[in-house]
Amino acid sequence: MAEVLLFHHAQGRTTGVLAFADELRRAGHTVHTPDLYDGHTFATLDDGLAYAREVGFGNLLDRGVGAADGLPDGLVYAGFSLGVLPAQKLAQTRAGACGALLFESCLPVSEFGTAWPAGVPVQIHGADADPFFAGEGDIDAARALVESADDAELFVYRGDRHLFTDPSLPSYDADAAKLLTQRVLDFLAAR
């Protein structure tokens, strides 16, 4: 079974993020869910992003990277939206990465290196009309990553909701989240 380091989105470590982690645990995986917000959660994405700006995106990235300290090599790094920053950085830079799961965000590979690391499989998931994923260029970064990496998949879902995987938020899309979860479980089973 896989061991996963899962990072929350800009609204914090919500009950929906924890429910997703529990679903992976029920399948036999070990899942770590660090809280980069020190217990804060936010009812709206705007409020969560305001908090992230206040704390500083660089500080949040450092907290995320630091969350891997003391954990073994061989992790799958996963993140929802804002949580993709530390997940992608760790997958690209920490030795022994077993895989990456990038939900509703993707950065250009050049943010953390010159190429996606060989032997590190990655899945990227996002909605085709999500104003952040599709509208801010993440989908283009995802396509470029998939084109350049040996073992990479991009799954695009119909819809315009950001954070469609979190059942504790109004943006939740049960059908898309169910399909995403099955794809993630298949990915983890292969690790």
XYZ file of C-alpha atoms in Angstrom:
191
model
C 0.000 0.000 0.000
C 1.066 3.579 -0.641
C 2.008 6.267 1.855
C 0.622 9.684 0.936
C 1.403 13.206 2.108
C -1.789 15.145 1.285
C -1.937 18.955 1.392
C -5.155 20.933 1.806
C -6.477 23.761 -0.368
C -6.776 27.491 0.362
C -9.869 27.088 2.532
C -7.837 25.009 4.966
C -7.866 21.442 6.200
C -11.628 21.108 5.901
C -13.755 18.145 6.868
C -13.968 17.411 3.136
C -10.183 17.137 2.798
C -10.115 14.855 5.838
C -12.957 12.753 4.380
C -10.948 12.268 1.183
C -7.933 11.163 3.249
C -10.164 8.746 5.166
C -11.383 7.242 1.893
C -7.785 6.530 0.906
C -7.133 5.066 4.360
C -10.131 2.734 4.008
C -8.424 1.363 0.906
C -5.383 0.529 3.065
C -3.132 3.510 2.375
C -1.325 5.573 4.988
C -2.229 9.257 4.618
C -0.667 12.237 6.383
C -2.689 15.483 6.344
C -0.596 18.336 7.722
C -2.377 21.557 8.595
C -0.508 24.454 6.985
C -3.063 26.916 8.414
C -2.648 26.104 12.124
C -6.299 25.114 12.549
C -7.852 27.909 10.506
C -10.510 27.075 7.926
C -12.470 29.514 5.804
C -16.024 29.541 4.495
C -15.023 31.149 1.202
C -12.138 30.782 -1.190
C -11.558 34.551 -1.107
C -11.151 34.490 2.685
C -8.791 31.521 2.467
C -6.669 33.188 -0.192
C -6.556 36.390 1.874
C -5.202 34.366 4.791
C -2.655 32.676 2.523
C -1.458 36.087 1.324
C -1.231 37.281 4.933
C 0.876 34.284 5.967
C 2.803 34.407 2.690
C 2.796 31.821 -0.077
C 6.529 31.259 0.417
C 5.973 30.541 4.118
C 3.167 28.103 3.300
C 5.397 26.368 0.768
C 8.149 26.088 3.402
C 5.658 24.668 5.918
C 4.560 22.101 3.368
C 8.096 21.038 2.530
C 8.842 20.873 6.251
C 5.874 18.542 6.762
C 7.879 15.837 4.976
C 10.675 16.037 7.554
C 10.776 12.828 9.531
C 8.652 10.939 7.013
C 10.186 8.133 4.967
C 11.225 8.308 1.342
C 8.877 6.626 -1.085
C 5.902 8.925 -0.539
C 3.195 9.917 -2.970
C 2.783 13.695 -2.732
C -0.736 15.027 -3.231
C -2.362 18.419 -2.995
C -5.601 20.228 -3.663
C -5.210 23.584 -5.443
C -2.944 25.654 -3.140
C -1.691 22.361 -1.700
C -0.249 21.485 -5.097
C 2.615 23.930 -4.436
C 4.319 21.817 -1.744
C 3.169 18.529 -3.287
C 4.677 19.340 -6.671
C 7.851 20.781 -5.167
C 8.413 17.680 -3.041
C 7.644 15.331 -5.937
C 10.190 17.154 -8.093
C 12.914 17.715 -5.511
C 12.755 15.198 -2.647
C 14.610 11.975 -3.331
C 12.590 8.786 -3.471
C 9.230 10.213 -4.514
C 6.845 7.413 -5.491
C 4.325 9.599 -7.299
C 2.335 12.818 -7.387
C -1.374 13.618 -7.395
C -2.127 17.205 -8.383
C -5.754 18.268 -7.927
C -7.147 21.416 -9.542
C -3.760 23.064 -9.995
C -0.447 22.510 -11.747
C 2.651 24.642 -11.976
C 5.131 24.696 -14.834
C 7.816 22.093 -14.172
C 10.386 24.906 -14.396
C 9.175 26.262 -11.024
C 11.078 23.487 -9.243
C 13.588 22.122 -11.747
C 14.439 21.606 -15.381
C 12.334 18.487 -15.982
C 9.831 16.212 -14.278
C 11.871 13.545 -12.462
C 12.228 10.226 -14.255
C 10.407 7.367 -12.573
C 7.910 9.561 -10.721
C 4.397 8.942 -12.062
C 1.897 11.787 -11.840
C -1.833 12.275 -12.220
C -3.302 15.747 -12.699
C -7.031 16.409 -12.297
C -9.038 19.563 -13.033
C -12.255 20.918 -14.500
C -12.348 22.193 -18.077
C -14.047 25.500 -17.208
C -12.632 26.046 -13.705
C -11.644 29.740 -13.658
C -8.442 28.869 -11.785
C -7.357 25.585 -13.385
C -8.434 26.362 -16.937
C -8.595 30.147 -16.768
C -5.213 30.867 -15.176
C -3.107 28.517 -17.273
C -2.740 25.537 -14.964
C -4.258 23.268 -17.593
C -1.560 24.399 -20.037
C 1.153 23.626 -17.477
C -0.497 20.239 -16.925
C -0.521 19.455 -20.644
C 3.140 20.416 -20.928
C 4.038 18.248 -17.939
C 2.168 15.264 -19.395
C 3.875 15.755 -22.748
C 7.343 15.870 -21.198
C 7.076 13.145 -18.528
C 7.409 9.398 -18.963
C 4.411 8.421 -16.812
C 1.861 11.203 -16.566
C -1.894 11.476 -16.988
C -4.196 14.474 -17.196
C -7.874 13.993 -16.378
C -10.164 16.853 -17.302
C -13.711 16.916 -15.944
C -16.647 18.881 -17.309
C -17.533 21.808 -15.097
C -16.664 25.254 -13.863
C -16.295 24.551 -10.145
C -13.047 24.980 -8.289
C -12.567 22.576 -5.362
C -15.168 20.204 -6.807
C -13.713 17.313 -4.816
C -14.457 18.687 -1.331
C -17.855 17.468 -0.041
C -17.853 20.095 2.715
C -18.013 22.956 0.183
C -20.838 24.223 -2.052
C -18.598 23.682 -5.107
C -18.681 19.900 -4.602
C -19.535 17.802 -7.661
C -20.342 14.274 -6.455
C -20.073 12.573 -9.856
C -16.734 14.146 -10.772
C -15.360 13.573 -7.264
C -16.357 9.894 -7.376
C -14.570 9.403 -10.706
C -11.488 11.278 -9.481
C -11.375 9.180 -6.313
C -11.538 5.927 -8.288
C -8.714 7.075 -10.547
C -6.644 8.033 -7.516
C -7.274 4.668 -5.848
C -6.194 2.891 -9.046
C -3.042 5.047 -9.163
C -2.209 4.291 -5.526
C -2.878 0.564 -5.920
C -0.160 0.477 -8.585
C 2.401 1.981 -6.217
